[in-house]
Amino acid sequence: MNNLGTLKTSSSELDLDRPNIEDYLPSGSTIQQEPHGKLLLHDLLDISPTLSEAAGAIVDDSFTRCFKSNPPEPWNWNVYLFPLWCFGVVIRYLILFPIRVLGLTLGWIIFLSSFIPVHFLLKGHDKLRRSIERSLVEMMCSFFVASWTGVVKYHGPRPSRRPKQVFVANHTSMIDFIILEQMTAFAVIMQKHPGWVGLLQGTILESLGCIWFNRTEAKDREIVAKKLRDHVQGADNNPLLIFPEGTCVNNHYTVMFKKGAFELGCTVCPVAIKYNKIFVDAFWNSRKQSFTMHLLQLMTSWAVVCDVWYLEPQNLKPGETPIEFAERVRDIISVRAGLKKVPWDGYLKYSRPSPKHRERKQQNFAESVLRRLEEK
Amino acid sequence: MGNTSSMLTQYDIEEVQQHCKDAFTQQEIVSLYQRFCQLDRNNCGFIPSDEFLSIPEFAVNPLSQSLLRMLDGLNFKEFVAFLSAFSPRATLHHKIEFIFKVYDTDCNGKVSFHDVLRALRDLTGPFMSEKQREKL
């Protein structure tokens, strides 16, 4: 009941509150059609379309919207609602939270006491060791999910272990991985994190065959691409899970998929994940909170409710480029999970857009002007 | 940030409205304030240029540099006044005045040949030679 009020902030209300961008285009600015005839000074000096685009971006832009977390709307503003909310807080923080922490600790103890011996003692019997480790990780993830009272509904056929297949999913938080891992032990490709998460990554997840990358290193991409290809070829490896958005998005939108996952020459199985915002906003805004705080926030909410759809595997159609393939799969996932598509690259969160885009606009303008100059 | 409108009093809204010569309705000013607060992350009262450049749609715009010059260090009232040129209720004169200000980079009240050349350079980038621009 933390965010019961957020039911009201559906997208329609959000748009009402925002000034409509289209109202702000000054009249006569739609010079989209090619103007012909003599090049008048007026046409040259009329920079209003470019200006209106800039102003539109300042007032509201689709990229920032992707990363906005829902502010919790307080519903406890009333004399009788407030004690109810207080009662809820007491239950959540003083009763549920300790129980969950206990449960999680218990889970960790069981997991570590089984994992460490198995890892070292069964060094010789790889196959057996791997299958036991897989089940242990699956069990640990179930403990994790239970610690937030996760109610996950899986739709569609369970992923099977076959070579030459890759799973792609939309990304809202690191817990996406845990939720999917609960059902099938995937090998995931992740950004290497600092702190206790990094420690986990290095030890336990390594045994699943996970692959690491570093966003900031430019050369990293080729090394990682090779690792991906090798992994997919191996029949014994865990199925590979990739989050092609490259960053966490707030579960209302999808940003452009990176084509790396779609160039591997194998079947792509899309997975769509949608969280129910009534209970808790599972979006991990990595700019606002650390992962530990995010987990604590989840553990002190009532529940994490989400739907996971395993969708039909897709193959590269003849004559389709990997980018088009990525867009097609993004379409499928967005439609299933009810997300809107946005034409921006997720990495723009961390860096400026390359000058290429600006140059393209400049090129269009220059060409049209030069053409008209010739016509004179 | 669901309650930022409570930080703006009715007096504030009316003052801003007067300042921008009624180009925006009160509801629009409230929404603009929410947007301003969203961009002004460190709550320093103005939006740093960096923040504007982190909006991809803005950064790819060829005229972003000239606009940044005008946008630097604006408080909320001036921010709304800046955007008022884009309102459908703004007069034509106001809009032309705005375009003039964008061209007039040295703020001397006159648009010289060099000013026009500079704007053209921004708009066309490396796709037009200097000679072609001067010819225009």
Short mmCIF file of C-alpha atoms in Angstrom, two decimals:
data_model
loop_
_atom_site.label_atom_id
_atom_site.label_comp_id
_atom_site.label_asym_id
_atom_site.label_seq_id
_atom_site.Cartn_x
_atom_site.Cartn_y
_atom_site.Cartn_z
CA MET A 1 0.00 0.00 0.00
CA ASN A 2 3.06 2.15 -0.22
CA ASN A 3 2.12 3.59 -3.56
CA LEU A 4 -1.58 3.04 -3.81
CA GLY A 5 -1.88 6.67 -4.76
CA THR A 6 0.31 6.18 -7.77
CA LEU A 7 -2.65 4.49 -9.42
CA LYS A 8 -3.74 7.99 -10.25
CA THR A 9 -0.57 9.02 -12.03
CA SER A 10 -1.43 7.16 -15.17
CA SER A 11 0.05 8.53 -18.33
CA SER A 12 -3.07 10.48 -19.24
CA GLU A 13 -2.86 12.60 -16.14
CA LEU A 14 0.84 13.12 -16.65
CA ASP A 15 0.16 14.55 -20.09
CA LEU A 16 -2.57 16.85 -18.87
CA ASP A 17 -0.21 18.45 -16.42
CA ARG A 18 2.42 19.05 -19.00
CA PRO A 19 2.05 21.80 -21.53
CA ASN A 20 1.39 20.32 -24.92
CA ILE A 21 4.53 20.72 -26.99
CA GLU A 22 2.66 21.09 -30.26
CA ASP A 23 1.01 24.26 -28.97
CA TYR A 24 4.34 25.95 -28.83
CA LEU A 25 5.42 25.69 -32.41
CA PRO A 26 5.19 29.23 -33.79
CA SER A 27 2.90 29.40 -36.77
CA GLY A 28 4.55 29.12 -40.14
CA SER A 29 7.40 27.06 -38.83
CA THR A 30 6.50 23.84 -40.56
CA ILE A 31 8.88 24.31 -43.42
CA GLN A 32 9.15 20.59 -43.78
CA GLN A 33 8.28 20.67 -47.43
CA GLU A 34 11.05 21.73 -49.78
CA PRO A 35 10.62 25.41 -50.52
CA HIS A 36 11.27 26.24 -54.14
CA GLY A 37 12.04 29.31 -56.07
CA LYS A 38 14.47 32.07 -55.45
CA LEU A 39 16.36 31.95 -52.20
CA LEU A 40 14.96 34.81 -50.21
CA LEU A 41 16.79 36.37 -47.30
CA HIS A 42 13.71 35.63 -45.25
CA ASP A 43 14.04 31.88 -45.69
CA LEU A 44 17.65 32.00 -44.73
CA LEU A 45 17.07 34.04 -41.62
CA ASP A 46 14.04 32.11 -40.42
CA ILE A 47 15.61 29.85 -37.87
CA SER A 48 12.33 29.27 -36.09
CA PRO A 49 11.99 25.53 -36.81
CA THR A 50 15.36 24.83 -35.27
CA LEU A 51 14.58 27.12 -32.36
CA SER A 52 11.23 25.48 -31.71
CA GLU A 53 12.83 22.07 -31.67
CA ALA A 54 15.30 23.30 -29.11
CA ALA A 55 12.60 24.87 -26.98
CA GLY A 56 10.54 21.70 -27.23
CA ALA A 57 13.48 19.73 -25.96
CA ILE A 58 13.95 22.11 -23.06
CA VAL A 59 10.33 21.96 -21.98
CA ASP A 60 10.00 18.21 -22.19
CA ASP A 61 12.04 15.53 -23.82
CA SER A 62 11.37 11.88 -24.31
CA PHE A 63 14.77 10.76 -23.05
CA THR A 64 14.50 12.13 -19.51
CA ARG A 65 11.04 10.69 -19.25
CA CYS A 66 12.46 7.19 -19.55
CA PHE A 67 14.37 7.53 -16.34
CA LYS A 68 11.88 9.28 -14.15
CA SER A 69 10.93 7.27 -11.12
CA ASN A 70 7.35 7.60 -9.97
CA PRO A 71 7.15 9.86 -6.95
CA PRO A 72 5.12 8.14 -4.25
CA GLU A 73 1.87 10.03 -3.96
CA PRO A 74 0.92 10.31 -0.33
CA TRP A 75 -2.51 8.92 0.35
CA ASN A 76 -2.25 9.34 4.09
CA TRP A 77 -3.38 12.94 4.23
CA ASN A 78 -6.56 12.26 6.12
CA VAL A 79 -7.33 11.90 9.82
CA TYR A 80 -8.31 8.28 9.55
CA LEU A 81 -6.02 7.31 6.68
CA PHE A 82 -2.95 8.50 8.51
CA PRO A 83 -3.16 6.05 11.45
CA LEU A 84 -3.81 3.29 8.93
CA TRP A 85 -0.69 4.25 7.07
CA CYS A 86 1.28 4.40 10.32
CA PHE A 87 -0.01 0.96 11.15
CA GLY A 88 1.14 -0.20 7.73
CA VAL A 89 4.59 1.31 8.28
CA VAL A 90 4.87 -0.43 11.62
CA ILE A 91 4.00 -3.77 10.08
CA ARG A 92 6.32 -3.29 7.14
CA TYR A 93 9.35 -2.06 9.03
CA LEU A 94 9.04 -3.81 12.36
CA ILE A 95 7.45 -7.13 11.47
CA LEU A 96 7.88 -7.91 7.80
CA PHE A 97 11.35 -6.51 7.43
CA PRO A 98 12.99 -8.50 10.24
CA ILE A 99 11.25 -11.68 9.07
CA ARG A 100 12.52 -11.09 5.58
CA VAL A 101 16.04 -10.35 6.73
CA LEU A 102 16.02 -13.52 8.79
CA GLY A 103 14.75 -15.53 5.88
CA LEU A 104 17.37 -14.07 3.59
CA THR A 105 20.17 -14.73 6.06
CA LEU A 106 18.99 -18.29 6.44
CA GLY A 107 18.99 -18.65 2.70
CA TRP A 108 22.53 -17.30 2.45
CA ILE A 109 23.75 -19.69 5.13
CA ILE A 110 22.25 -22.70 3.40
CA PHE A 111 23.50 -21.55 0.06
CA LEU A 112 27.05 -20.80 1.09
CA SER A 113 27.39 -23.95 3.16
CA SER A 114 26.39 -26.03 0.17
CA PHE A 115 28.00 -24.02 -2.56
CA ILE A 116 31.50 -23.72 -1.19
CA PRO A 117 32.03 -27.43 -0.49
CA VAL A 118 30.51 -28.42 -3.81
CA HIS A 119 32.64 -25.91 -5.65
CA PHE A 120 35.88 -27.17 -4.21
CA LEU A 121 35.26 -30.82 -3.60
CA LEU A 122 33.64 -31.71 -6.88
CA LYS A 123 36.34 -30.04 -8.95
CA GLY A 124 36.84 -33.12 -10.99
CA HIS A 125 33.23 -33.92 -11.78
CA ASP A 126 32.41 -30.83 -13.74
CA LYS A 127 29.03 -31.79 -15.04
CA LEU A 128 27.67 -32.81 -11.68
CA ARG A 129 29.17 -29.79 -10.00
CA ARG A 130 27.68 -27.44 -12.53
CA SER A 131 24.20 -28.88 -12.24
CA ILE A 132 24.30 -28.72 -8.44
CA GLU A 133 25.57 -25.16 -8.53
CA ARG A 134 22.81 -24.25 -10.93
CA SER A 135 20.12 -25.62 -8.62
CA LEU A 136 21.72 -23.88 -5.66
CA VAL A 137 21.73 -20.53 -7.43
CA GLU A 138 18.14 -21.03 -8.45
CA MET A 139 17.27 -21.75 -4.85
CA MET A 140 19.15 -18.69 -3.63
CA CYS A 141 17.29 -16.51 -6.08
CA SER A 142 14.00 -17.91 -4.84
CA PHE A 143 15.05 -16.88 -1.34
CA PHE A 144 15.81 -13.41 -2.62
CA VAL A 145 12.47 -13.14 -4.34
CA ALA A 146 10.72 -14.37 -1.22
CA SER A 147 12.52 -11.73 0.80
CA TRP A 148 10.61 -9.04 -1.04
CA THR A 149 7.47 -11.14 -1.14
CA GLY A 150 7.82 -11.37 -4.85
CA VAL A 151 4.76 -12.54 -6.69
CA VAL A 152 5.95 -13.44 -10.13
CA LYS A 153 3.69 -14.85 -12.78
CA TYR A 154 5.46 -16.64 -15.58
CA HIS A 155 3.72 -16.98 -18.89
CA GLY A 156 4.89 -19.01 -21.79
CA PRO A 157 7.12 -22.06 -22.19
CA ARG A 158 10.03 -22.44 -19.81
CA PRO A 159 13.39 -21.75 -21.44
CA SER A 160 15.16 -24.89 -22.55
CA ARG A 161 18.88 -25.46 -22.63
CA ARG A 162 19.90 -25.53 -26.24
CA PRO A 163 22.95 -24.19 -27.96
CA LYS A 164 22.71 -21.27 -30.35
CA GLN A 165 20.06 -19.39 -28.51
CA VAL A 166 20.12 -16.09 -26.68
CA PHE A 167 17.52 -14.55 -24.37
CA VAL A 168 16.87 -10.84 -24.41
CA ALA A 169 14.74 -8.90 -21.96
CA ASN A 170 13.87 -5.33 -21.09
CA HIS A 171 15.70 -3.96 -18.09
CA THR A 172 14.26 -2.16 -15.09
CA SER A 173 16.53 -3.08 -12.25
CA MET A 174 19.16 -5.61 -11.33
CA ILE A 175 16.42 -7.66 -9.75
CA ASP A 176 15.23 -8.56 -13.26
CA PHE A 177 18.09 -10.95 -13.34
CA ILE A 178 17.18 -12.50 -10.00
CA ILE A 179 13.58 -12.96 -11.01
CA LEU A 180 14.50 -14.70 -14.22
CA GLU A 181 17.24 -16.69 -12.56
CA GLN A 182 14.78 -18.16 -10.11
CA MET A 183 13.18 -20.17 -12.85
CA THR A 184 16.18 -21.02 -15.02
CA ALA A 185 19.85 -20.56 -14.34
CA PHE A 186 20.98 -18.12 -16.98
CA ALA A 187 24.42 -16.88 -17.71
CA VAL A 188 24.06 -13.15 -17.90
CA ILE A 189 26.24 -10.39 -19.26
CA MET A 190 26.53 -7.54 -16.80
CA GLN A 191 28.43 -4.41 -16.00
CA LYS A 192 31.05 -5.08 -13.38
CA HIS A 193 29.93 -3.31 -10.20
CA PRO A 194 31.95 -2.21 -7.22
CA GLY A 195 31.27 -3.27 -3.65
CA TRP A 196 29.61 -6.40 -2.41
CA VAL A 197 27.80 -6.85 -5.70
CA GLY A 198 31.12 -7.04 -7.48
CA LEU A 199 32.30 -9.64 -5.00
CA LEU A 200 29.27 -11.76 -5.72
CA GLN A 201 29.79 -11.33 -9.40
CA GLY A 202 33.35 -12.49 -9.21
CA THR A 203 32.72 -15.60 -7.21
CA ILE A 204 29.30 -17.13 -7.52
CA LEU A 205 28.09 -15.78 -10.80
CA GLU A 206 31.40 -16.68 -12.38
CA SER A 207 30.54 -20.32 -11.90
CA LEU A 208 27.42 -19.89 -13.98
CA GLY A 209 29.47 -18.67 -16.86
CA CYS A 210 28.52 -15.00 -16.65
CA ILE A 211 30.38 -12.48 -18.74
CA TRP A 212 31.50 -9.05 -17.57
CA PHE A 213 32.01 -5.87 -19.44
CA ASN A 214 32.99 -2.35 -18.65
CA ARG A 215 30.94 0.43 -20.12
CA THR A 216 33.72 2.94 -19.99
CA GLU A 217 36.30 0.98 -21.94
CA ALA A 218 36.00 1.39 -25.65
CA LYS A 219 37.99 -1.64 -26.71
CA ASP A 220 36.02 -3.81 -24.37
CA ARG A 221 33.33 -4.29 -26.95
CA GLU A 222 35.25 -6.56 -29.28
CA ILE A 223 36.54 -8.71 -26.45
CA VAL A 224 33.05 -9.07 -25.09
CA ALA A 225 31.59 -9.82 -28.51
CA LYS A 226 34.03 -12.65 -28.90
CA LYS A 227 33.22 -14.02 -25.47
CA LEU A 228 29.53 -13.93 -26.32
CA ARG A 229 30.06 -15.83 -29.51
CA ASP A 230 32.12 -18.50 -27.80
CA HIS A 231 29.57 -18.91 -25.07
CA VAL A 232 26.68 -19.38 -27.43
CA GLN A 233 28.43 -22.07 -29.39
CA GLY A 234 29.09 -24.26 -26.37
CA ALA A 235 26.32 -26.81 -25.82
CA ASP A 236 27.08 -27.20 -22.17
CA ASN A 237 26.90 -23.57 -21.21
CA ASN A 238 23.95 -22.05 -19.46
CA PRO A 239 21.60 -20.17 -21.76
CA LEU A 240 22.77 -16.61 -22.24
CA LEU A 241 20.67 -13.69 -21.06
CA ILE A 242 21.31 -10.22 -22.41
CA PHE A 243 19.65 -6.91 -21.56
CA PRO A 244 20.13 -5.08 -24.85
CA GLU A 245 18.97 -1.73 -23.51
CA GLY A 246 22.27 -1.49 -21.71
CA THR A 247 20.85 0.44 -18.78
CA CYS A 248 17.91 0.45 -16.39
CA VAL A 249 14.77 2.11 -17.72
CA ASN A 250 11.69 2.93 -15.70
CA ASN A 251 9.35 0.22 -17.04
CA HIS A 252 7.15 2.63 -18.97
CA TYR A 253 9.44 2.98 -21.99
CA THR A 254 12.04 1.02 -23.90
CA VAL A 255 15.16 2.64 -25.28
CA MET A 256 17.00 1.45 -28.36
CA PHE A 257 18.41 -2.04 -28.23
CA LYS A 258 22.08 -2.56 -28.84
CA LYS A 259 22.66 -4.74 -31.81
CA GLY A 260 25.38 -6.87 -30.18
CA ALA A 261 22.94 -9.52 -29.07
CA PHE A 262 21.40 -9.77 -32.50
CA GLU A 263 24.58 -10.26 -34.48
CA LEU A 264 25.51 -13.58 -32.94
CA GLY A 265 23.79 -15.58 -35.61
CA CYS A 266 21.48 -17.51 -33.34
CA THR A 267 17.86 -17.63 -32.30
CA VAL A 268 16.74 -14.78 -30.11
CA CYS A 269 14.09 -15.53 -27.49
CA PRO A 270 12.48 -12.34 -26.23
CA VAL A 271 11.38 -12.07 -22.61
CA ALA A 272 9.12 -9.24 -21.47
CA ILE A 273 9.03 -8.14 -17.84
CA LYS A 274 6.43 -5.78 -16.45
CA TYR A 275 6.20 -4.69 -12.83
CA ASN A 276 2.98 -3.73 -11.17
CA LYS A 277 3.56 -0.24 -9.84
CA ILE A 278 0.75 -0.33 -7.32
CA PHE A 279 2.86 -2.24 -4.88
CA VAL A 280 6.29 -0.81 -5.40
CA ASP A 281 8.21 0.99 -8.08
CA ALA A 282 10.89 -1.52 -8.95
CA PHE A 283 12.82 0.89 -11.15
CA TRP A 284 16.37 1.15 -9.90
CA ASN A 285 17.33 4.76 -10.49
CA SER A 286 21.05 4.24 -10.24
CA ARG A 287 21.59 7.98 -10.17
CA LYS A 288 19.48 8.34 -7.07
CA GLN A 289 20.22 5.30 -4.95
CA SER A 290 22.75 2.54 -4.56
CA PHE A 291 21.75 -1.06 -5.06
CA THR A 292 21.79 -1.73 -1.34
CA MET A 293 19.33 1.10 -0.72
CA HIS A 294 17.22 -0.18 -3.57
CA LEU A 295 17.09 -3.66 -2.04
CA LEU A 296 16.22 -2.23 1.34
CA GLN A 297 13.44 -0.23 -0.23
CA LEU A 298 12.06 -3.38 -1.81
CA MET A 299 12.33 -5.30 1.41
CA THR A 300 10.31 -2.72 3.30
CA SER A 301 7.48 -2.62 0.78
CA TRP A 302 4.51 -4.91 0.75
CA ALA A 303 5.33 -6.91 -2.33
CA VAL A 304 6.99 -6.94 -5.70
CA VAL A 305 4.49 -8.07 -8.26
CA CYS A 306 5.47 -8.67 -11.83
CA ASP A 307 4.66 -10.60 -14.95
CA VAL A 308 7.22 -12.38 -17.06
CA TRP A 309 6.35 -13.46 -20.56
CA TYR A 310 8.56 -15.85 -22.46
CA LEU A 311 7.83 -14.98 -26.06
CA GLU A 312 8.25 -16.85 -29.30
CA PRO A 313 11.85 -17.28 -30.44
CA GLN A 314 12.79 -15.10 -33.39
CA ASN A 315 15.32 -15.57 -36.12
CA LEU A 316 17.02 -13.11 -38.40
CA LYS A 317 14.83 -12.85 -41.48
CA PRO A 318 16.59 -13.00 -44.84
CA GLY A 319 17.56 -9.53 -45.95
CA GLU A 320 17.17 -8.06 -42.49
CA THR A 321 20.02 -6.19 -40.86
CA PRO A 322 20.83 -6.84 -37.18
CA ILE A 323 19.58 -3.35 -36.34
CA GLU A 324 16.22 -4.01 -37.96
CA PHE A 325 16.10 -7.34 -36.19
CA ALA A 326 16.76 -5.60 -32.88
CA GLU A 327 14.00 -3.12 -33.57
CA ARG A 328 11.57 -5.87 -34.45
CA VAL A 329 12.29 -7.72 -31.22
CA ARG A 330 12.00 -4.47 -29.27
CA ASP A 331 8.60 -4.02 -30.85
CA ILE A 332 7.50 -7.47 -29.76
CA ILE A 333 8.67 -6.95 -26.20
CA SER A 334 7.21 -3.44 -25.95
CA VAL A 335 3.83 -4.54 -27.19
CA ARG A 336 3.67 -7.47 -24.80
CA ALA A 337 4.70 -5.49 -21.74
CA GLY A 338 2.78 -2.37 -22.68
CA LEU A 339 5.80 -0.10 -22.95
CA LYS A 340 6.32 2.86 -25.24
CA LYS A 341 9.27 2.94 -27.58
CA VAL A 342 11.71 5.79 -27.55
CA PRO A 343 14.33 6.35 -30.28
CA TRP A 344 17.25 7.10 -27.99
CA ASP A 345 20.31 5.11 -27.07
CA GLY A 346 20.37 4.20 -23.38
CA TYR A 347 24.03 5.09 -23.08
CA LEU A 348 23.19 8.77 -23.57
CA LYS A 349 22.58 8.66 -19.83
CA TYR A 350 26.33 8.58 -19.42
CA SER A 351 27.64 10.49 -22.41
CA ARG A 352 26.74 13.21 -24.88
CA PRO A 353 25.24 12.32 -28.22
CA SER A 354 27.86 12.04 -30.91
CA PRO A 355 28.16 14.99 -33.29
CA LYS A 356 26.86 12.74 -36.06
CA HIS A 357 23.23 13.61 -35.33
CA ARG A 358 23.85 17.30 -35.33
CA GLU A 359 25.84 16.99 -38.50
CA ARG A 360 23.02 15.21 -40.21
CA LYS A 361 20.70 18.16 -39.49
CA GLN A 362 23.33 20.60 -40.61
CA GLN A 363 23.81 18.63 -43.78
CA ASN A 364 20.11 18.68 -44.60
CA PHE A 365 19.89 22.40 -44.11
CA ALA A 366 23.06 23.12 -46.09
CA GLU A 367 21.98 20.96 -48.97
CA SER A 368 18.57 22.50 -49.25
CA VAL A 369 20.00 25.99 -49.21
CA LEU A 370 22.70 25.24 -51.73
CA ARG A 371 20.18 23.63 -54.02
CA ARG A 372 18.06 26.74 -53.97
CA LEU A 373 21.11 28.86 -54.57
CA GLU A 374 21.72 26.94 -57.77
CA GLU A 375 18.16 27.53 -58.86
CA LYS A 376 18.70 31.26 -58.81
CA MET B 1 8.37 15.85 -6.67
CA GLY B 2 4.64 15.53 -6.76
CA ASN B 3 4.11 18.58 -4.60
CA THR B 4 6.41 21.20 -6.06
CA SER B 5 3.43 23.38 -6.89
CA SER B 6 3.10 23.96 -3.17
CA MET B 7 6.50 25.61 -3.22
CA LEU B 8 5.23 28.18 -5.67
CA THR B 9 2.71 30.48 -4.08
CA GLN B 10 -0.07 32.16 -5.98
CA TYR B 11 1.85 35.44 -5.78
CA ASP B 12 4.88 33.85 -7.35
CA ILE B 13 2.86 32.46 -10.21
CA GLU B 14 1.19 35.80 -10.88
CA GLU B 15 4.49 37.63 -10.76
CA VAL B 16 6.00 35.24 -13.28
CA GLN B 17 2.93 35.54 -15.44
CA GLN B 18 3.22 39.30 -15.46
CA HIS B 19 6.91 39.11 -16.23
CA CYS B 20 6.31 37.04 -19.33
CA LYS B 21 3.42 39.31 -20.36
CA ASP B 22 0.76 36.65 -19.92
CA ALA B 23 2.25 34.34 -22.50
CA PHE B 24 1.51 31.32 -20.31
CA THR B 25 -1.46 30.22 -18.27
CA GLN B 26 -0.98 29.54 -14.58
CA GLN B 27 -1.19 25.79 -15.09
CA GLU B 28 1.55 26.01 -17.70
CA ILE B 29 3.76 27.97 -15.33
CA VAL B 30 3.32 25.27 -12.70
CA SER B 31 4.34 22.58 -15.20
CA LEU B 32 7.32 24.64 -16.31
CA TYR B 33 8.33 24.98 -12.68
CA GLN B 34 8.26 21.22 -12.26
CA ARG B 35 10.43 20.90 -15.34
CA PHE B 36 12.79 23.59 -14.04
CA CYS B 37 13.17 21.76 -10.73
CA GLN B 38 13.73 18.50 -12.54
CA LEU B 39 16.57 20.04 -14.56
CA ASP B 40 18.00 22.05 -11.68
CA ARG B 41 19.21 19.02 -9.83
CA ASN B 42 21.42 20.71 -7.28
CA ASN B 43 18.77 23.27 -6.38
CA CYS B 44 21.04 26.19 -7.09
CA GLY B 45 18.28 28.32 -8.55
CA PHE B 46 19.46 28.10 -12.14
CA ILE B 47 20.12 25.33 -14.66
CA PRO B 48 23.78 24.77 -15.53
CA SER B 49 24.69 24.45 -19.21
CA ASP B 50 25.78 20.88 -18.66
CA GLU B 51 22.28 19.92 -17.75
CA PHE B 52 20.89 21.30 -21.00
CA LEU B 53 23.51 19.42 -22.95
CA SER B 54 22.56 16.19 -21.26
CA ILE B 55 19.18 16.37 -22.98
CA PRO B 56 20.00 14.53 -26.21
CA GLU B 57 17.30 16.27 -28.24
CA PHE B 58 18.75 19.63 -27.29
CA ALA B 59 22.38 18.66 -27.75
CA VAL B 60 21.89 17.55 -31.34
CA ASN B 61 20.30 20.87 -32.26
CA PRO B 62 22.68 22.98 -34.38
CA LEU B 63 21.79 26.18 -32.57
CA SER B 64 22.37 24.81 -29.09
CA GLN B 65 25.51 26.86 -28.50
CA SER B 66 23.82 30.20 -29.21
CA LEU B 67 20.86 29.22 -27.09
CA LEU B 68 23.10 28.11 -24.25
CA ARG B 69 24.67 31.52 -24.23
CA MET B 70 21.24 33.00 -23.67
CA LEU B 71 20.16 30.36 -21.18
CA ASP B 72 23.15 30.47 -18.89
CA GLY B 73 22.41 31.43 -15.32
CA LEU B 74 18.73 32.16 -15.76
CA ASN B 75 16.52 31.91 -12.71
CA PHE B 76 13.01 30.60 -13.07
CA LYS B 77 11.39 33.92 -13.94
CA GLU B 78 13.89 34.59 -16.69
CA PHE B 79 13.58 30.99 -17.85
CA VAL B 80 9.85 31.44 -18.38
CA ALA B 81 10.44 34.77 -20.08
CA PHE B 82 12.89 33.05 -22.41
CA LEU B 83 10.40 30.36 -23.33
CA SER B 84 7.53 32.83 -23.66
CA ALA B 85 8.62 33.61 -27.20
CA PHE B 86 7.50 30.10 -28.12
CA SER B 87 4.02 30.38 -26.68
CA PRO B 88 1.16 30.58 -29.19
CA ARG B 89 0.00 33.66 -27.31
CA ALA B 90 3.23 35.55 -27.92
CA THR B 91 3.03 38.40 -30.41
CA LEU B 92 4.86 38.25 -33.73
CA HIS B 93 6.94 41.19 -32.65
CA HIS B 94 8.04 39.26 -29.57
CA LYS B 95 9.09 36.27 -31.65
CA ILE B 96 11.02 38.39 -34.11
CA GLU B 97 12.72 40.12 -31.20
CA PHE B 98 13.73 36.71 -29.88
CA ILE B 99 15.18 35.58 -33.20
CA PHE B 100 17.05 38.88 -33.35
CA LYS B 101 18.57 38.21 -29.94
CA VAL B 102 19.70 34.76 -31.04
CA TYR B 103 21.52 36.30 -33.99
CA ASP B 104 23.00 39.19 -32.06
CA THR B 105 25.77 37.31 -30.33
CA ASP B 106 27.71 40.30 -29.12
CA CYS B 107 24.57 41.91 -27.70
CA ASN B 108 25.20 45.30 -29.21
CA GLY B 109 21.67 45.67 -30.51
CA LYS B 110 22.71 45.20 -34.13
CA VAL B 111 22.88 42.17 -36.35
CA SER B 112 25.97 42.49 -38.47
CA PHE B 113 27.17 40.50 -41.43
CA HIS B 114 29.38 38.53 -39.10
CA ASP B 115 26.48 37.63 -36.87
CA VAL B 116 24.53 36.18 -39.77
CA LEU B 117 27.62 34.37 -40.97
CA ARG B 118 28.13 32.86 -37.55
CA ALA B 119 24.58 31.61 -37.29
CA LEU B 120 24.85 30.13 -40.75
CA ARG B 121 28.02 28.42 -39.70
CA ASP B 122 26.20 26.85 -36.75
CA LEU B 123 23.37 25.68 -38.90
CA THR B 124 25.44 24.18 -41.67
CA GLY B 125 28.54 22.96 -39.88
CA PRO B 126 31.20 21.47 -42.09
CA PHE B 127 28.90 21.02 -45.02
CA MET B 128 29.34 24.42 -46.57
CA SER B 129 32.52 26.25 -47.32
CA GLU B 130 33.14 29.78 -46.05
CA LYS B 131 33.00 31.12 -49.55
CA GLN B 132 29.60 29.60 -50.16
CA ARG B 133 28.32 31.16 -46.99
CA GLU B 134 29.61 34.56 -47.87
CA LYS B 135 28.11 34.25 -51.30
CA LEU B 136 24.76 33.66 -49.68
#
